[in-house]
Amino acid sequence: MDSSKRDGSRPRRLAPDANFYELYDESEVLDIASSLDLYRTIPLQYGYFGGGAQHWSDYVQRMADQDLPNTLVRTQQLLDINFAFLQELIAPHGRINIVDIGPGDCSPVKGLLARLQEEELLGRYIALDTSRAMREIAAKNIHTWFGGAIGFEGHRIDMTRESFRHVIRSQAVVGEQHRINVALLLGGTLYNFREPEAVLTKIRQSLSPGDLLVHVVKIDSPRTRQFFDFNTVAEMNAPLSRDHRLVLESLGISPDLYDLENGYDPADRRRYIRVRLRESVELFFTTGVGDRVVSLAVGEPIHLWHYWHHDQLQVREQLVRGGFYPLLLCEYPDHDYLLCICRVEAGREASSQSIGPAFT
């Protein structure tokens, strides 16, 4: 599609490149188009497809190499500090299954898996991610770190729409019916979703009474409100990180078409990274059910990333509304990070009330 021949009063006509249709299947293309049309949002998970997965792994390595507090280091520290309590909860059940939701390259969970394996408490390690490239990196790391001692089960699950109950009930082994499942939401994964409560409901519906949820988040503080650095060492000065610009570039939305904005919005308590269009565009998506056109006006934002900010009490209340019973909350002394260990209990249902508005 020739986007250069246009008159100034007409929207610029754009179409995704060939790489876009190689990375995303039909349902994912429709989800991206619908999210742009309804919410002016590119769902964050699609930035970790293809080269975006390696970018994220490189960024995690940068955090590992830093002599500074960061999400990776604090997550690992909080898991280590509270391992004895977790061990007390799971020991009566023998081996347990770990269900890692959005595992990235598995660096956050590396130490926990090693300790569980050492204590002969680890059954299955199940990693749930929409990105095949991310799952492949995760699988390679698990093999490199543990050889064949820890198996890797990677599954494509979209937590905004799907349950994983069928995954944890598959491949049963003798005695597994007595095991509990420990779901992990590490690194603040939950607060990147547009509707965190809906994701908590999916998790609650996938688990059984007695199962556990371990949730590690960056909580609200003056420092955390100011953090927007997601670049790798190789791209330290890039205005947008690779995973945040991956879909944008594939759609043909080049830097000359937008202004970059980031900040903290106190009205709905979230950090955001977004672009604001300098001119109107029409995006033409090709699907098996025909073309779909998404029109975006000059001055409209496209949300690329966000993170909901809650304090410790708000995090706890949200988990309770999601149908989880908090057993332990541990806030790191810097007051920037929080670990929660919750249990699923029979008769405790998720509430439909929300802690804050989903942005539009």
Short mmCIF file of C-alpha atoms in Angstrom, two decimals, residues 95 97 123-124 153 168-179:
data_model
loop_
_atom_site.label_atom_id
_atom_site.label_comp_id
_atom_site.label_asym_id
_atom_site.label_seq_id
_atom_site.Cartn_x
_atom_site.Cartn_y
_atom_site.Cartn_z
CA ARG A 95 6.14 -32.58 45.48
CA ASN A 97 3.69 -28.19 40.58
CA GLY A 123 7.07 -31.93 40.58
CA ARG A 124 6.30 -30.21 37.29
CA GLU A 153 6.52 -27.63 30.05
CA ILE A 168 -2.35 -28.62 35.22
CA ARG A 169 -4.75 -31.57 35.00
CA SER A 170 -2.90 -33.07 32.00
CA GLN A 171 -0.04 -35.58 32.10
CA ALA A 172 -1.07 -36.94 35.47
CA VAL A 173 1.46 -39.10 37.28
CA VAL A 174 1.00 -41.54 40.12
CA GLY A 175 0.17 -39.59 43.26
CA GLU A 176 -0.17 -36.26 41.47
CA GLN A 177 -3.78 -35.93 42.52
CA HIS A 178 -2.42 -35.22 46.02
CA ARG A 179 -0.11 -32.44 44.84
#
